[in-house]
Short mmCIF file of C-alpha atoms in Angstrom, two decimals:
data_model
loop_
_atom_site.label_atom_id
_atom_site.label_comp_id
_atom_site.label_asym_id
_atom_site.label_seq_id
_atom_site.Cartn_x
_atom_site.Cartn_y
_atom_site.Cartn_z
CA UNK A 6 95.06 -52.26 106.40
CA UNK A 7 94.92 -52.94 102.70
CA UNK A 8 91.12 -53.15 102.80
CA UNK A 9 90.85 -49.88 104.68
CA UNK A 10 93.12 -48.18 102.22
CA UNK A 11 91.14 -49.37 99.21
CA UNK A 12 87.90 -48.26 100.86
CA UNK A 13 89.39 -44.79 101.32
CA UNK A 14 90.47 -44.80 97.73
CA UNK A 15 87.02 -45.79 96.58
CA UNK A 16 85.46 -43.02 98.66
CA UNK A 17 87.98 -40.57 97.28
CA UNK A 18 87.22 -41.68 93.76
CA UNK A 19 83.49 -41.34 94.32
CA UNK A 20 83.97 -37.89 95.85
CA UNK A 21 86.19 -36.84 92.96
CA UNK A 22 83.72 -38.16 90.37
CA UNK A 23 80.84 -36.34 92.08
CA UNK A 24 82.77 -33.07 92.29
CA UNK A 25 83.97 -33.40 88.74
CA UNK A 26 80.48 -34.09 87.45
CA UNK A 27 79.08 -31.17 89.42
CA UNK A 28 81.76 -28.88 88.10
CA UNK A 29 81.23 -30.07 84.57
CA UNK A 30 77.51 -29.44 84.89
CA UNK A 31 78.08 -26.02 86.37
CA UNK A 32 80.58 -25.08 83.65
CA UNK A 33 78.16 -26.32 80.98
CA UNK A 34 75.57 -23.96 82.42
CA UNK A 35 78.01 -21.08 82.76
CA UNK A 36 79.15 -21.19 79.19
CA UNK A 37 75.64 -20.57 77.88
CA UNK A 38 74.62 -17.87 80.33
CA UNK A 39 77.35 -15.24 80.14
CA UNK A 40 76.34 -11.84 81.45
CA UNK A 41 78.41 -9.25 79.67
CA UNK A 42 79.71 -6.03 81.16
CA UNK A 43 80.70 -3.91 78.16
CA UNK A 44 83.57 -1.62 79.17
CA UNK A 45 83.32 0.46 76.01
CA UNK A 46 85.84 3.27 75.67
CA UNK A 47 86.35 3.83 71.95
CA UNK A 48 85.36 3.19 68.35
CA UNK A 49 85.35 -0.63 68.76
CA UNK A 50 82.08 0.00 70.59
CA UNK A 51 80.36 0.39 67.24
CA UNK A 52 81.41 -3.14 66.32
CA UNK A 53 80.31 -4.37 69.70
CA UNK A 54 76.87 -2.86 69.08
CA UNK A 55 76.79 -4.55 65.70
CA UNK A 56 77.57 -7.92 67.29
CA UNK A 57 74.95 -7.42 69.97
CA UNK A 58 72.32 -6.26 67.47
CA UNK A 59 70.06 -8.75 65.63
CA UNK A 60 72.16 -9.09 62.46
CA UNK A 61 75.04 -10.91 64.12
CA UNK A 62 73.08 -11.67 67.26
CA UNK A 63 75.24 -12.47 70.25
CA UNK A 64 72.09 -13.89 71.84
CA UNK A 65 72.50 -17.10 69.88
CA UNK A 66 75.41 -17.91 72.19
CA UNK A 67 73.62 -17.05 75.40
CA UNK A 68 75.56 -13.82 75.99
CA UNK A 69 72.96 -11.34 74.86
CA UNK A 70 72.20 -9.47 78.03
CA UNK A 71 74.59 -6.62 78.88
CA UNK A 72 74.54 -5.79 82.56
CA UNK A 73 75.67 -2.31 83.50
CA UNK A 74 76.68 -3.31 86.98
CA UNK A 75 79.87 -5.32 87.36
CA UNK A 76 78.37 -7.10 90.35
CA UNK A 77 75.76 -8.76 88.13
CA UNK A 78 78.09 -9.82 85.34
CA UNK A 79 80.71 -12.47 84.74
CA UNK A 80 82.14 -11.54 81.35
CA UNK A 81 84.09 -8.31 81.07
CA UNK A 82 84.42 -7.10 77.50
CA UNK A 83 87.13 -4.44 77.31
CA UNK A 84 86.19 -2.66 74.09
CA UNK A 85 88.62 0.04 73.01
CA UNK A 86 91.75 1.85 74.13
CA UNK A 87 92.56 1.85 77.82
CA UNK A 88 94.57 4.80 79.06
CA UNK A 89 96.86 4.77 82.04
CA UNK A 90 94.41 7.07 83.79
CA UNK A 91 91.65 4.46 83.37
CA UNK A 92 93.77 1.63 84.79
CA UNK A 93 92.47 1.86 88.37
CA UNK A 94 88.86 2.00 87.10
CA UNK A 95 89.25 -1.17 85.00
CA UNK A 96 90.87 -2.99 87.88
CA UNK A 97 88.08 -1.92 90.22
CA UNK A 98 85.38 -3.09 87.81
CA UNK A 99 87.13 -6.45 87.47
CA UNK A 100 87.50 -6.84 91.23
CA UNK A 101 83.81 -6.15 91.76
CA UNK A 102 82.61 -8.79 89.31
CA UNK A 103 81.10 -12.05 90.53
CA UNK A 104 83.32 -15.17 90.51
CA UNK A 105 83.99 -17.02 88.30
CA UNK A 106 84.64 -14.31 85.74
CA UNK A 107 86.20 -13.99 82.32
CA UNK A 108 87.72 -11.18 80.29
CA UNK A 109 87.76 -10.61 76.54
CA UNK A 110 90.07 -7.96 75.10
CA UNK A 111 88.14 -6.62 72.13
CA UNK A 112 90.34 -5.19 69.36
CA UNK A 113 94.06 -4.44 69.16
CA UNK A 114 93.98 -1.43 71.48
CA UNK A 115 92.61 -3.46 74.37
CA UNK A 116 94.94 -6.34 73.47
CA UNK A 117 98.28 -4.58 72.95
CA UNK A 118 97.71 -0.85 72.84
CA UNK A 119 97.40 -0.99 69.05
CA UNK A 120 99.01 1.91 67.25
CA UNK A 121 99.27 3.98 70.40
CA UNK A 122 102.87 3.87 71.59
CA UNK A 123 103.00 6.92 73.78
CA UNK A 124 102.65 8.42 77.22
CA UNK A 125 98.95 7.97 77.80
CA UNK A 126 97.87 4.57 76.50
CA UNK A 127 98.23 1.26 78.28
CA UNK A 128 99.95 -1.44 76.19
CA UNK A 129 97.06 -3.88 76.54
CA UNK A 130 94.54 -4.25 79.32
CA UNK A 131 96.38 -7.40 80.48
CA UNK A 132 98.79 -5.04 82.21
CA UNK A 133 96.10 -4.64 84.85
CA UNK A 134 93.74 -7.63 84.70
CA UNK A 135 94.14 -11.21 83.36
CA UNK A 136 92.66 -11.63 79.87
CA UNK A 137 91.22 -14.94 78.65
CA UNK A 138 90.67 -14.26 74.96
CA UNK A 139 92.22 -11.58 72.73
CA UNK A 140 90.43 -10.47 69.58
CA UNK A 141 92.70 -8.81 66.99
CA UNK A 142 91.41 -6.30 64.48
CA UNK A 143 90.94 -2.55 64.26
CA UNK A 144 88.07 -2.99 64.75
CA UNK A 145 87.44 -6.76 64.62
CA UNK A 146 84.83 -8.22 62.30
CA UNK A 147 81.72 -9.49 64.09
CA UNK A 148 82.62 -13.02 62.98
CA UNK A 149 85.90 -12.73 64.90
CA UNK A 150 83.99 -11.74 68.02
CA UNK A 151 81.63 -14.69 67.71
CA UNK A 152 84.64 -16.96 67.15
CA UNK A 153 86.27 -15.56 70.28
CA UNK A 154 83.08 -16.18 72.22
CA UNK A 155 83.04 -19.83 71.10
CA UNK A 156 86.70 -20.17 72.10
CA UNK A 157 85.83 -18.71 75.49
CA UNK A 158 82.86 -21.09 75.87
CA UNK A 159 85.12 -24.07 75.22
CA UNK A 160 87.57 -22.74 77.75
CA UNK A 161 84.83 -22.28 80.34
CA UNK A 162 83.59 -25.84 79.76
CA UNK A 163 87.12 -27.14 80.28
CA UNK A 164 87.51 -25.03 83.40
CA UNK A 165 90.57 -23.23 82.00
CA UNK A 166 89.52 -19.63 82.48
CA UNK A 167 91.90 -17.47 84.53
CA UNK A 168 89.55 -17.12 87.48
CA UNK A 169 88.58 -20.82 87.37
CA UNK A 170 92.23 -21.89 87.45
CA UNK A 171 92.92 -19.43 90.27
CA UNK A 172 89.99 -20.84 92.22
CA UNK A 173 91.34 -24.38 91.78
CA UNK A 174 94.80 -23.28 92.85
CA UNK A 175 93.38 -21.68 95.95
CA UNK A 176 91.41 -24.86 96.79
CA UNK A 177 94.53 -26.99 96.47
CA UNK A 178 96.50 -24.57 98.61
CA UNK A 179 93.76 -24.49 101.25
CA UNK A 180 93.56 -28.31 101.30
CA UNK A 181 97.33 -28.58 101.66
CA UNK A 182 97.30 -26.00 104.45
CA UNK A 183 94.51 -27.80 106.37
CA UNK A 184 96.34 -31.15 106.03
CA UNK A 185 99.47 -29.57 107.44
CA UNK A 186 97.55 -27.82 110.22
CA UNK B 21 91.56 39.63 55.30
CA UNK B 22 92.20 41.26 58.62
CA UNK B 23 95.07 43.42 57.47
CA UNK B 24 93.30 46.55 58.73
CA UNK B 25 93.42 45.09 62.24
CA UNK B 26 97.16 44.57 61.96
CA UNK B 27 97.60 48.09 60.56
CA UNK B 28 95.53 49.61 63.36
CA UNK B 29 97.52 47.66 65.97
CA UNK B 30 100.83 48.71 64.42
CA UNK B 31 99.69 52.34 64.35
CA UNK B 32 98.04 52.64 67.75
CA UNK B 33 99.73 50.01 69.92
CA UNK B 34 103.24 49.83 68.51
CA UNK B 35 104.70 49.75 72.02
CA UNK B 36 102.76 46.55 72.88
CA UNK B 37 103.75 44.46 69.89
CA UNK B 38 106.97 43.10 68.49
CA UNK B 39 105.83 42.51 64.96
CA UNK B 40 103.03 41.44 62.68
CA UNK B 41 102.80 38.88 59.93
CA UNK B 42 100.39 37.14 57.61
CA UNK B 43 101.02 33.41 57.63
CA UNK B 44 99.04 31.14 55.30
CA UNK B 45 96.14 33.57 55.29
CA UNK B 46 96.12 34.10 59.05
CA UNK B 47 96.96 37.45 60.57
CA UNK B 48 99.42 37.09 63.43
CA UNK B 49 100.61 39.66 65.91
CA UNK B 50 103.60 38.98 68.17
CA UNK B 51 102.83 40.54 71.53
CA UNK B 52 105.15 41.57 74.31
CA UNK B 53 104.43 39.41 77.32
CA UNK B 54 104.01 42.21 79.85
CA UNK B 55 101.60 44.06 77.53
CA UNK B 56 99.47 41.00 76.65
CA UNK B 57 96.71 41.52 79.19
CA UNK B 58 96.27 45.23 78.45
CA UNK B 59 96.27 44.66 74.68
CA UNK B 60 93.79 41.79 75.00
CA UNK B 61 91.46 44.04 76.96
CA UNK B 62 91.61 46.63 74.17
CA UNK B 63 90.97 43.97 71.55
CA UNK B 64 87.90 42.78 73.42
CA UNK B 65 86.41 46.15 74.44
CA UNK B 66 87.34 48.54 71.61
CA UNK B 67 84.36 48.58 69.21
CA UNK B 68 86.78 48.83 66.28
CA UNK B 69 88.21 45.40 67.15
CA UNK B 70 85.34 43.74 69.11
CA UNK B 71 86.96 40.32 69.46
CA UNK B 72 84.16 38.57 71.34
CA UNK B 73 84.85 34.92 70.51
CA UNK B 74 87.81 32.96 71.91
CA UNK B 75 88.76 30.16 69.49
CA UNK B 76 91.76 28.33 70.93
CA UNK B 77 94.89 28.50 73.00
CA UNK B 78 97.83 26.30 72.23
CA UNK B 79 101.58 26.19 72.42
CA UNK B 80 104.43 25.22 70.13
CA UNK B 81 107.70 23.83 71.44
CA UNK B 82 110.62 24.95 69.27
CA UNK B 83 113.22 22.89 71.14
CA UNK B 84 115.02 21.40 68.13
CA UNK B 85 114.16 24.25 65.80
CA UNK B 86 116.83 26.04 63.83
CA UNK B 87 115.74 29.60 64.47
CA UNK B 88 118.05 30.97 61.81
CA UNK B 89 116.55 28.85 59.07
CA UNK B 90 112.96 29.13 60.23
CA UNK B 91 110.80 29.15 57.10
CA UNK B 92 107.71 30.43 58.89
CA UNK B 93 107.14 33.05 61.50
CA UNK B 94 108.77 36.38 61.92
CA UNK B 95 112.46 36.53 62.67
CA UNK B 96 112.46 38.65 65.80
CA UNK B 97 115.71 39.71 67.29
CA UNK B 98 114.52 39.30 70.84
CA UNK B 99 111.81 37.74 72.99
CA UNK B 100 109.81 39.24 75.79
CA UNK B 101 112.86 38.89 78.01
CA UNK B 102 115.18 40.51 75.50
CA UNK B 103 116.68 37.06 74.99
CA UNK B 104 117.84 35.97 71.58
CA UNK B 105 116.49 32.45 71.81
CA UNK B 106 113.00 31.39 72.66
CA UNK B 107 111.58 27.93 73.12
CA UNK B 108 107.80 28.19 73.47
CA UNK B 109 105.33 30.11 71.40
CA UNK B 110 101.87 30.42 72.94
CA UNK B 111 99.11 31.20 70.45
CA UNK B 112 95.73 32.72 71.14
CA UNK B 113 93.22 32.71 68.29
CA UNK B 114 90.49 35.35 68.49
CA UNK B 115 87.49 35.99 66.35
CA UNK B 116 84.95 38.79 66.09
CA UNK B 117 81.41 37.70 65.29
CA UNK B 118 80.26 41.27 64.64
CA UNK B 119 83.23 42.62 62.66
CA UNK B 120 83.85 39.22 61.02
CA UNK B 121 87.62 39.34 61.33
CA UNK B 122 90.11 37.23 63.19
CA UNK B 123 93.53 37.56 64.74
CA UNK B 124 96.14 35.34 66.31
CA UNK B 125 98.17 36.59 69.24
CA UNK B 126 101.55 34.95 69.77
CA UNK B 127 103.80 35.28 72.78
CA UNK B 128 107.32 33.90 72.69
CA UNK B 129 108.75 32.51 75.90
CA UNK B 130 112.13 31.27 77.02
CA UNK B 131 112.82 27.84 78.45
CA UNK B 132 113.78 29.29 81.83
CA UNK B 133 110.64 31.37 82.30
CA UNK B 134 107.57 29.78 80.65
CA UNK B 135 105.03 32.17 82.18
CA UNK B 136 102.53 34.63 80.78
CA UNK B 137 99.39 36.38 82.01
CA UNK B 138 96.18 34.42 81.70
CA UNK B 139 93.42 35.62 79.39
CA UNK B 140 90.80 33.40 81.05
CA UNK B 141 89.45 36.32 83.11
CA UNK B 142 88.69 38.15 79.84
CA UNK B 143 87.26 35.25 77.82
CA UNK B 144 85.87 32.37 79.92
CA UNK B 145 86.29 30.06 76.95
CA UNK B 146 90.06 30.12 77.43
CA UNK B 147 89.79 28.67 80.94
CA UNK B 148 90.01 24.94 80.16
CA UNK B 149 92.23 25.48 77.12
CA UNK B 150 94.83 27.24 79.23
CA UNK B 151 94.59 24.34 81.68
CA UNK B 152 95.24 21.97 78.77
CA UNK B 153 98.27 23.99 77.67
CA UNK B 154 99.52 23.97 81.24
CA UNK B 155 98.94 20.21 81.53
CA UNK B 156 100.67 19.18 78.32
CA UNK B 157 103.32 21.92 77.89
CA UNK B 158 103.90 23.22 81.39
CA UNK B 159 103.18 26.85 80.56
CA UNK B 160 102.14 28.77 83.68
CA UNK B 161 99.26 31.20 83.17
CA UNK B 162 99.43 33.82 85.88
CA UNK B 163 96.06 34.98 87.14
CA UNK B 164 94.22 31.87 85.96
CA UNK B 165 91.31 31.10 88.33
CA UNK B 166 92.00 27.34 88.63
CA UNK B 167 95.27 26.28 87.04
CA UNK B 168 95.66 22.51 87.46
CA UNK B 169 95.93 19.46 85.23
CA UNK B 170 92.89 18.77 83.10
CA UNK B 171 93.64 15.52 81.21
CA UNK B 172 96.40 13.77 83.09
CA UNK B 173 96.37 12.46 86.64
CA UNK B 174 98.01 14.34 89.47
CA UNK B 175 100.65 11.62 89.86
CA UNK B 176 102.00 12.34 86.37
CA UNK B 177 105.45 13.89 86.38
CA UNK B 178 106.42 16.23 83.56
CA UNK B 179 104.60 17.58 80.53
CA UNK B 180 104.27 15.02 77.73
CA UNK B 181 103.97 17.27 74.67
CA UNK B 182 107.26 18.99 75.35
CA UNK B 183 109.78 17.83 72.80
CA UNK B 184 112.17 16.58 75.46
CA UNK B 185 109.62 14.20 77.01
CA UNK B 186 110.58 10.59 76.06
CA UNK B 187 108.18 9.49 73.34
CA UNK B 188 107.06 6.21 74.89
CA UNK B 189 107.56 6.90 78.58
CA UNK B 190 104.49 5.76 80.47
CA UNK B 191 103.71 6.48 84.09
CA UNK B 192 101.42 3.62 85.11
CA UNK B 193 99.06 4.11 88.03
CA UNK B 194 98.39 0.40 88.54
CA UNK B 195 99.81 -2.91 87.28
CA UNK B 196 99.06 -6.59 87.92
CA UNK B 197 101.06 -8.33 90.63
CA UNK B 198 101.42 -11.44 88.45
CA UNK B 199 102.30 -9.55 85.28
CA UNK B 200 104.01 -11.83 82.77
CA UNK B 201 107.53 -10.56 82.18
CA UNK B 202 107.56 -11.59 78.51
CA UNK B 203 106.85 -8.68 76.21
CA UNK B 204 107.24 -6.01 78.83
CA UNK B 205 109.74 -3.40 77.80
CA UNK B 206 112.79 -3.02 79.95
CA UNK B 207 112.43 -0.32 82.55
CA UNK B 208 108.70 -0.02 82.13
CA UNK B 209 107.89 -1.63 85.46
CA UNK B 210 108.77 0.21 88.61
#
């Protein structure tokens, strides 16, 4: 019995190590090949263009290629004020994106609503979709955006993005359900 | 600048207007609501006036206004309804590109009956602006070809630029299921 048990444990350990290594490798690849979907609604867009343009050069971090279809992207950049009327559209874009996916709230309006405290503006896009990194500033300096991107890359490598954690939770739940069944 | 327009209106159409004024360099005529459409037609078609360019439509809500101490505007003793108090003041700004003069029409409305005839059939440029005034102030323009909300969604209840609309009241269309409770104002979630 004891031998059998230790064999199982060894197999488990090997399986875990393999999975973990695979995941680490995949996350390493993901963090350097982010495909951005710029959801640009307001003046922060000018700063986004500046970051994407050669002077500050988002390409150095492997996130240079904006895709204008959410189905081909895995990083949603919410750039600018989100109104209540836009809420369903943002949610739909996020739902259509490929897993795993990440969200950056670019500027105070996307993060908290900024100076809009009224009937039409949403107090932060995290009312509708989960946000991984918030960038303060009105608008933020390009250096802040690059810093946020590095923070996000570290988070991706550690597997701590919202969608990654949700995926892990779902796997654990499914495993528990199959063991019970 | 356009004083001769005001003088001509006061002379020829005294039964259509309640008063005239010059406010901060702008010539204003207060029009009786039931005479607005007819007077607007004259202003557009009479070659002496020839107002061919619509500039804007907007509304002012005088809910918390002390009418007795009003520093601007004309103290009129009655509104279109013969009522002593009015709440809304709808403004139409007109301009003539040929005569090079301009004029602002104002119609005062009560809280109970915020309606007036639409000028969109006369100047197409007023179409969307009247829709905006309807959307944000709840003024009904009778005879408008397509009077519905222009900025806000159909689910929105009320008119947000009225002074009695709560300043920060939002009407969310969609929210996350797993919304963190921290930082959310009380009563904001439904």
